[in-house]
Amino acid sequence: METLNVMETPEELLVRLLEQNGWEWRTLVKIMNRTYHASYEIPQLKAMYQAAKLKAKQDEVSKETLGRRAVMQKYVCALCGYVYDPEEGDTDGGIAQGTAFEDLPDDWVCPICGAAKELFEAE
Ligand SMILES: [Zn+2]
């Protein structure tokens, strides 16, 4: 039987729930969406629901930021200093704009000095 820790803030309780169950914030929001409508008169529950919604939104934003950073990662040729910019691509080499370095064909080489892909480093 679990005892209720009265010193625990709604947010601390949420974090504990998440860790115990391995949920993501958005999972918790979904669960609370159901519970909340049945018990919206409980202020603590309302506070928890609002905190979870905020966290889920922050999760979303940080995932987006991470994704954008990965796509935009530039790589520098260790031999000549040419910078591969995914936004620019390598149109002369048949690489479309918006192609991530990771998605370049294995036989792609530096358009300036002909160095292999392995010789490029993240900027
Ligand atoms: Zn080069």
Short mmCIF file of C-alpha atoms and ligand atoms in Angstrom, two decimals:
data_model
loop_
_atom_site.label_atom_id
_atom_site.label_comp_id
_atom_site.label_asym_id
_atom_site.label_seq_id
_atom_site.Cartn_x
_atom_site.Cartn_y
_atom_site.Cartn_z
CA MET A 1 0.00 0.00 0.00
CA GLU A 2 1.49 3.30 -1.09
CA THR A 3 1.43 6.17 1.39
CA LEU A 4 0.76 9.67 0.17
CA ASN A 5 3.62 12.07 0.75
CA VAL A 6 1.91 15.31 1.72
CA MET A 7 5.12 17.29 1.35
CA GLU A 8 5.31 16.40 -2.32
CA THR A 9 4.40 19.20 -4.71
CA PRO A 10 2.16 18.30 -7.66
CA GLU A 11 5.17 18.58 -9.94
CA GLU A 12 7.29 16.23 -7.81
CA LEU A 13 4.44 13.75 -7.80
CA LEU A 14 4.26 13.95 -11.59
CA VAL A 15 7.98 13.33 -12.00
CA ARG A 16 7.73 10.32 -9.67
CA LEU A 17 4.77 8.91 -11.63
CA LEU A 18 6.67 9.34 -14.88
CA GLU A 19 9.82 7.66 -13.60
CA GLN A 20 7.91 4.78 -12.02
CA ASN A 21 5.92 4.06 -15.16
CA GLY A 22 8.35 5.12 -17.85
CA TRP A 23 5.76 7.47 -19.34
CA GLU A 24 6.37 10.48 -21.49
CA TRP A 25 4.73 13.73 -20.45
CA ARG A 26 2.24 13.48 -23.29
CA THR A 27 1.17 10.05 -22.01
CA LEU A 28 0.46 11.58 -18.65
CA VAL A 29 -1.51 14.40 -20.23
CA LYS A 30 -3.64 11.82 -22.08
CA ILE A 31 -4.29 9.91 -18.88
CA MET A 32 -5.06 13.09 -16.97
CA ASN A 33 -7.32 14.33 -19.75
CA ARG A 34 -9.63 11.51 -18.77
CA THR A 35 -9.18 11.79 -15.01
CA TYR A 36 -9.22 15.56 -15.00
CA HIS A 37 -12.65 15.92 -16.51
CA ALA A 38 -14.05 13.68 -13.79
CA SER A 39 -12.33 15.49 -10.92
CA TYR A 40 -11.71 19.05 -12.04
CA GLU A 41 -12.89 20.38 -8.69
CA ILE A 42 -9.70 19.12 -7.00
CA PRO A 43 -7.24 22.05 -7.18
CA GLN A 44 -4.16 19.84 -6.78
CA LEU A 45 -5.25 17.69 -9.68
CA LYS A 46 -5.86 20.77 -11.76
CA ALA A 47 -2.36 22.06 -10.94
CA MET A 48 -0.87 18.67 -11.88
CA TYR A 49 -2.72 18.64 -15.15
CA GLN A 50 -1.54 22.11 -16.05
CA ALA A 51 2.05 21.26 -15.08
CA ALA A 52 1.97 18.10 -17.20
CA LYS A 53 0.56 19.98 -20.17
CA LEU A 54 3.34 22.54 -19.90
CA LYS A 55 6.03 19.82 -19.67
CA ALA A 56 4.58 17.98 -22.67
CA LYS A 57 4.78 21.19 -24.66
CA GLN A 58 8.39 21.78 -23.58
CA ASP A 59 9.21 18.17 -24.62
CA GLU A 60 7.75 18.89 -28.04
CA VAL A 61 9.77 22.09 -28.44
CA SER A 62 13.09 20.54 -27.38
CA LYS A 63 12.54 17.58 -29.74
CA GLU A 64 11.91 19.99 -32.60
CA THR A 65 15.05 21.97 -31.76
CA LEU A 66 17.15 18.79 -31.62
CA GLY A 67 15.76 17.58 -34.93
CA ARG A 68 16.45 20.88 -36.64
CA ARG A 69 20.01 21.00 -35.28
CA ALA A 70 20.76 17.48 -36.55
CA VAL A 71 19.49 18.32 -40.02
CA MET A 72 21.41 21.59 -40.13
CA GLN A 73 24.73 20.14 -38.96
CA LYS A 74 27.57 21.33 -41.20
CA TYR A 75 30.66 19.24 -41.93
CA VAL A 76 34.15 20.46 -42.73
CA CYS A 77 36.68 18.79 -45.02
CA ALA A 78 39.79 18.03 -42.94
CA LEU A 79 42.03 18.43 -46.01
CA CYS A 80 40.92 21.69 -47.63
CA GLY A 81 38.46 23.27 -45.21
CA TYR A 82 35.46 23.09 -47.56
CA VAL A 83 32.24 23.25 -45.55
CA TYR A 84 29.36 21.00 -46.53
CA ASP A 85 26.16 22.89 -45.67
CA PRO A 86 23.02 20.69 -45.79
CA GLU A 87 20.96 23.77 -46.65
CA GLU A 88 23.03 24.35 -49.79
CA GLY A 89 23.65 20.73 -50.69
CA ASP A 90 26.18 20.11 -53.48
CA THR A 91 24.18 20.89 -56.58
CA ASP A 92 27.21 20.56 -58.90
CA GLY A 93 27.74 17.05 -57.48
CA GLY A 94 24.06 16.18 -57.89
CA ILE A 95 23.20 16.59 -54.20
CA ALA A 96 19.92 18.38 -53.61
CA GLN A 97 19.55 21.24 -51.16
CA GLY A 98 18.43 20.05 -47.75
CA THR A 99 20.41 16.78 -47.89
CA ALA A 100 21.85 15.91 -44.47
CA PHE A 101 25.52 14.94 -44.45
CA GLU A 102 24.53 11.50 -43.15
CA ASP A 103 22.35 11.00 -46.23
CA LEU A 104 25.11 11.71 -48.76
CA PRO A 105 26.05 8.65 -50.85
CA ASP A 106 29.08 6.74 -49.55
CA ASP A 107 31.03 7.55 -52.70
CA TRP A 108 30.42 11.28 -52.36
CA VAL A 109 33.71 13.21 -52.22
CA CYS A 110 34.74 16.76 -51.37
CA PRO A 111 33.89 18.91 -54.45
CA ILE A 112 37.09 20.93 -53.94
CA CYS A 113 39.84 18.39 -53.20
CA GLY A 114 38.18 15.01 -53.72
CA ALA A 115 38.59 13.86 -50.10
CA ALA A 116 36.40 10.94 -49.02
CA LYS A 117 33.37 11.43 -46.77
CA GLU A 118 35.25 9.88 -43.84
CA LEU A 119 37.63 12.85 -43.84
CA PHE A 120 34.85 15.28 -42.94
CA GLU A 121 34.29 16.38 -39.39
CA ALA A 122 31.22 17.97 -37.79
CA GLU A 123 31.69 21.72 -37.61
ZN ZN B 1 38.29 19.00 -49.37
#
